[in-house]
Coordinates of N, CA and C in Angstrom, one line a residue:
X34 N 97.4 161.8 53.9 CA 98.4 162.7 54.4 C 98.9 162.2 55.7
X35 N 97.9 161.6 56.4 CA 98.7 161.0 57.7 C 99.6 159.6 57.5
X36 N 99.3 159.1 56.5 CA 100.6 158.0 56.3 C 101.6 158.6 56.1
X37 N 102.2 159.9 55.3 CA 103.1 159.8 55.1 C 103.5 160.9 55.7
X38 N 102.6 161.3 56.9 CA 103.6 162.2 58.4 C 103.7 161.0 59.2
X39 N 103.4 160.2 58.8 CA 103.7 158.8 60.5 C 105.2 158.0 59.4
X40 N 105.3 158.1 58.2 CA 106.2 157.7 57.3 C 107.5 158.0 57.6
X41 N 107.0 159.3 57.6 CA 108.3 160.9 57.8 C 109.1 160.7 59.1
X42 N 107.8 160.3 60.3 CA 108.9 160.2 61.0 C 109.6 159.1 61.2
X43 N 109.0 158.1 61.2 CA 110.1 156.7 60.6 C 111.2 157.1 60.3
X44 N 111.1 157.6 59.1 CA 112.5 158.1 58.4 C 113.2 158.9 58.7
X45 N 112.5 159.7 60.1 CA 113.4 160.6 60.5 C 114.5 159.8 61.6
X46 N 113.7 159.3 61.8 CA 115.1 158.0 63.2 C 115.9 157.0 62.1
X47 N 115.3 156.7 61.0 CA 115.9 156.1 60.5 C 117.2 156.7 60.2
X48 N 116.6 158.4 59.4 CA 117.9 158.6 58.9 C 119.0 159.4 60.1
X49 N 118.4 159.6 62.1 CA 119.2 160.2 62.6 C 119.9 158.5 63.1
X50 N 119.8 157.5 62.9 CA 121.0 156.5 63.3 C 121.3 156.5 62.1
X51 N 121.5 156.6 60.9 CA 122.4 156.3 60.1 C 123.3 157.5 60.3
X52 N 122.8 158.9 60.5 CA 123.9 159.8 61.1 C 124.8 159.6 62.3
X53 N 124.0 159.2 63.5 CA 125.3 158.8 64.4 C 125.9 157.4 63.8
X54 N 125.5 156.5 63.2 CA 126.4 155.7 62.9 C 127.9 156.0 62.2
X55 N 127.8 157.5 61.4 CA 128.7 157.6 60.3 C 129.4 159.3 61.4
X56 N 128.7 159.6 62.2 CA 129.5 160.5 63.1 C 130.4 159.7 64.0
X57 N 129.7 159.2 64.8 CA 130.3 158.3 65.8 C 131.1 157.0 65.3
X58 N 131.3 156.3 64.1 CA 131.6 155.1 63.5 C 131.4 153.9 64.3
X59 N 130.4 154.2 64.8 CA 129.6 153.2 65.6 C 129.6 151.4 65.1
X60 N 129.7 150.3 65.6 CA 129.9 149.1 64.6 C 128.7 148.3 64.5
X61 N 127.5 149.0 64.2 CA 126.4 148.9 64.0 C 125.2 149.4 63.0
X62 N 124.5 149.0 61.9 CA 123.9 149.2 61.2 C 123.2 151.2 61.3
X63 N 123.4 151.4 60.5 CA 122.6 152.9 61.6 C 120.8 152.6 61.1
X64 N 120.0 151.8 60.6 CA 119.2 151.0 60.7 C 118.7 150.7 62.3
X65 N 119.5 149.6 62.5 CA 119.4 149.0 64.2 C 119.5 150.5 65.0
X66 N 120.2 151.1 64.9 CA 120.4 152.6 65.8 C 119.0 153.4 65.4
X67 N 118.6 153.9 64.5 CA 117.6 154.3 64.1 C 116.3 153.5 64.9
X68 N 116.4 152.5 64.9 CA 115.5 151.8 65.5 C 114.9 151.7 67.3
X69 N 116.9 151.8 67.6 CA 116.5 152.1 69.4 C 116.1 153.0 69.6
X70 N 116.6 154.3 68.3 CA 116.3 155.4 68.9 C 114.2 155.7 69.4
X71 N 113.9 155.2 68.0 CA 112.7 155.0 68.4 C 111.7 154.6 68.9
X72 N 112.7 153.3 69.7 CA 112.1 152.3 70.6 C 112.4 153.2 72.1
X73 N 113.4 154.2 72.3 CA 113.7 154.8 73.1 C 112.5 155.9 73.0
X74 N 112.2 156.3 72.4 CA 111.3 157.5 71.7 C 109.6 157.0 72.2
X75 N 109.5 155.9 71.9 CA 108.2 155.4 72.1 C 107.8 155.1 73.8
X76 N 109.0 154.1 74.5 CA 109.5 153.9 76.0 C 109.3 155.1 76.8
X77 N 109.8 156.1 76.3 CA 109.8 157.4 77.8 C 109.0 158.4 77.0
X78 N 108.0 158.2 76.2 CA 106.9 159.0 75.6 C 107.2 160.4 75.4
X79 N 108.6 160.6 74.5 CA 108.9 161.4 73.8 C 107.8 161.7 71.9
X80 N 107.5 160.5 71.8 CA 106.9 160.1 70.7 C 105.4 159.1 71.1
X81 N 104.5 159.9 70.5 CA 103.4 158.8 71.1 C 102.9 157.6 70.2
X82 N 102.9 156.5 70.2 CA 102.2 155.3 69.6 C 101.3 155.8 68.5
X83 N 100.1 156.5 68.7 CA 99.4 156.6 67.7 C 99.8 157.5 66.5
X84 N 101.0 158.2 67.2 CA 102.2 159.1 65.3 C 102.5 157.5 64.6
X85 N 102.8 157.1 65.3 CA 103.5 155.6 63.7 C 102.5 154.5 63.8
X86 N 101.8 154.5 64.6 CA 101.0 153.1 64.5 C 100.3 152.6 63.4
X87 N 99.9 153.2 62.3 CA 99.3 152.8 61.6 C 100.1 152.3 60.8
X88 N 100.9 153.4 60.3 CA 102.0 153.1 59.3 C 102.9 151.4 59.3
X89 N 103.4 151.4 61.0 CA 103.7 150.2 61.5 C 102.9 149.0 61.1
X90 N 102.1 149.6 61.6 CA 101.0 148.4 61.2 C 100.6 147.7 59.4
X91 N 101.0 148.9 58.5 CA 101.0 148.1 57.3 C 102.1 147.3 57.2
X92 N 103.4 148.3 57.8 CA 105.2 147.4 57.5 C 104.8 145.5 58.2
X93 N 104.6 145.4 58.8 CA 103.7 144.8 59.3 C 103.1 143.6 58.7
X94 N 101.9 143.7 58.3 CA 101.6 143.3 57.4 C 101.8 142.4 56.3
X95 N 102.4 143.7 55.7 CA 103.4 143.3 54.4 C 104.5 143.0 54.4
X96 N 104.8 142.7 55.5 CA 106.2 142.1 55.9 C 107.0 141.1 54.8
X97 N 106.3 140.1 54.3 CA 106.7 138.9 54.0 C 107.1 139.7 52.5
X98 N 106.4 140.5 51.9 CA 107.0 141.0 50.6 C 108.7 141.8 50.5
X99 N 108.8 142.0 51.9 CA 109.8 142.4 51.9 C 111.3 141.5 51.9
X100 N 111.0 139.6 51.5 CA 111.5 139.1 51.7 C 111.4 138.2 50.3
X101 N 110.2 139.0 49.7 CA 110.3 138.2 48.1 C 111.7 138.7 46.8
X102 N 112.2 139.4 47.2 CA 113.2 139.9 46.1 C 114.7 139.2 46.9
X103 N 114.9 139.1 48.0 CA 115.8 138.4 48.4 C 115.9 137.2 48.4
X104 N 114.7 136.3 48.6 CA 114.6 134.9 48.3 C 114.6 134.8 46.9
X105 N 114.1 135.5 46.0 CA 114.7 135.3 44.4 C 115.7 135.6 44.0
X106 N 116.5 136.3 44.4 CA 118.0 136.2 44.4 C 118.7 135.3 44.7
X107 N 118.3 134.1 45.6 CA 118.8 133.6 46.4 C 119.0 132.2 45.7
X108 N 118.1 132.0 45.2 CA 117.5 131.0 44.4 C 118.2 131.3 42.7
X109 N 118.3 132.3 42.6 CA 119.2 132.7 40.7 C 120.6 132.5 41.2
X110 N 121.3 132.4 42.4 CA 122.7 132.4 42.7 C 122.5 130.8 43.6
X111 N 122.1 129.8 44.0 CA 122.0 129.0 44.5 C 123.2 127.9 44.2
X112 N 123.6 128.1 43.2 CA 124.6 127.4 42.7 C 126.0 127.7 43.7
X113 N 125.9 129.2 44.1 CA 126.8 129.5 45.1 C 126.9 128.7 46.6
X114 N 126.2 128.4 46.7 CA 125.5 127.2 48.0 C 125.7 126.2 48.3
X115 N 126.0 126.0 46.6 CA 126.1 124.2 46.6 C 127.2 123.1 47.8
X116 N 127.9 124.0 47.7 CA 129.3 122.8 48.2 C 129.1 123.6 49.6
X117 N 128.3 124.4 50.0 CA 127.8 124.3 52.0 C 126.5 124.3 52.1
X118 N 126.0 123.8 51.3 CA 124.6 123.6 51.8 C 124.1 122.8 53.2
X119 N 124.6 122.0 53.0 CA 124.4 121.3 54.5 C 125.2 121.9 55.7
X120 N 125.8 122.8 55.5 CA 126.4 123.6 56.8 C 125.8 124.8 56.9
X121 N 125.1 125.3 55.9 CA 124.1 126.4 55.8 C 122.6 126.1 56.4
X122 N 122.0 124.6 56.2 CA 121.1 124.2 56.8 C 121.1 124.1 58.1
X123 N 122.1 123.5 58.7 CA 122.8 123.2 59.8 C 122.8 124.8 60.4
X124 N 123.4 125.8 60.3 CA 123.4 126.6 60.8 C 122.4 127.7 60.8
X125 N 121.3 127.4 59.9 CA 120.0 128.0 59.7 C 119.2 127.2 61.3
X126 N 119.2 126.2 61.0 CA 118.3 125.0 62.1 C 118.7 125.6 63.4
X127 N 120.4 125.2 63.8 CA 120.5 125.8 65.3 C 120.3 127.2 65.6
X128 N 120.7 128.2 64.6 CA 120.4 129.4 65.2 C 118.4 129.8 65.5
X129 N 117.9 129.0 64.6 CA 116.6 128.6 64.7 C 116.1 128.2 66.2
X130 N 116.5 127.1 66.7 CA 116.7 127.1 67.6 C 116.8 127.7 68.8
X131 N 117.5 128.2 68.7 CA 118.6 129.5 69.5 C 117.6 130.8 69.7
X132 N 117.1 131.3 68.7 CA 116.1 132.0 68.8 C 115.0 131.2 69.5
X133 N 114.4 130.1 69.2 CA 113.3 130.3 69.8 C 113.5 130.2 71.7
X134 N 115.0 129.4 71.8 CA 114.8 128.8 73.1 C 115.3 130.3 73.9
X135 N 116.1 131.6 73.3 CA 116.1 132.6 74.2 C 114.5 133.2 73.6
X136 N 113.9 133.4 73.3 CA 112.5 134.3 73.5 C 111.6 133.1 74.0
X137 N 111.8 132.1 74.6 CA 111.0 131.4 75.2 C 111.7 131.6 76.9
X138 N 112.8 132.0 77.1 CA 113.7 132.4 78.3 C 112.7 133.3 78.7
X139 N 113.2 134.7 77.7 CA 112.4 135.7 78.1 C 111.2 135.5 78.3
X140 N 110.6 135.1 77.9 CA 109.2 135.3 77.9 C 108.8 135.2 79.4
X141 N 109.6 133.7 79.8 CA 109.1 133.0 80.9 C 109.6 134.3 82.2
X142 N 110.9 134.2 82.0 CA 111.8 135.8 83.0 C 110.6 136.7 83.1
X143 N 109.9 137.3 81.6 CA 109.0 138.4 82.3 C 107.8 138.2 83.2
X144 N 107.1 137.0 83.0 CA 106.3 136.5 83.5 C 106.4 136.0 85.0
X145 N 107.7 135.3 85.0 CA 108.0 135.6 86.4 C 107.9 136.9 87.2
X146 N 108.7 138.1 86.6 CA 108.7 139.3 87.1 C 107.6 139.9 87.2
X147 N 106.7 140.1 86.5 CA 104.9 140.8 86.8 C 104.9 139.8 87.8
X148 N 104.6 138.6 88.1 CA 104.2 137.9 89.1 C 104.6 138.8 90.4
X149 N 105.7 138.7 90.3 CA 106.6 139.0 91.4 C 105.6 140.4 91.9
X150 N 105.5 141.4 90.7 CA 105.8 142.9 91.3 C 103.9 142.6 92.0
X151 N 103.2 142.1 91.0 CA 101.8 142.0 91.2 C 101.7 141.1 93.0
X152 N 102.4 140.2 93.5 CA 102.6 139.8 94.7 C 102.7 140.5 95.6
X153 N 103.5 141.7 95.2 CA 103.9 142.5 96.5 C 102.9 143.9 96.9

């Protein structure tokens, strides 16, 4: 019963950004909205860690299955690909890239910053 009160509420942010997305016509996934809301929710301890943590913790997990029905799609339609594949690689690789070299930014930014506050 506690998975699926830590489920419930998932789904409850889930489903209040898909609402402001479709009230507000917001130009954003109401998913991703659903999301800050929670991240907002967890940040100023309106919502405590241990209501979703576990739940989280399987999504988690099981992450990678959630990428098996789209990689088999992907692969039955591949033929669609053919004539950009090398500009699909290409733009897989740099945004690859790209990702890792801003969360390696960040990373370093925060670590600067605790220094900093822990100095003074």
């Amino acid at each position: 019963m506690k998975y699926f009160t830590q489920l419930a509420i998932i789904l409850l942010f889930y489903l209040g950004g898909e609402l402001i997305v479709r009230w507000t016509g917001l130009p954003l996934p109401g998913n991703i909205v659903g999301m800050i809301l929670l991240l907002a929710a967890l940040l100023s301890g309106l919502l405590k860690e241990h209501l979703v943590c576990e739940t989280c913790d399987f999504f988690l997990v099981n992450l990678a299955l959630f990428f098996v029905a789209p990689g088999v799609n992907l692969m039955r339609h591949i033929f669609l690909l053919s004539g950009s594949l090398g500009k699909t690689l290409l733009m897989i690789f740099i945004t690859t890239l790209l990702t890792f070299a801003s969360a390696a930014l960040s990373a370093q930014f925060l670590i600067r910053l605790t220094k900093e506050e822990n100095d003074d």
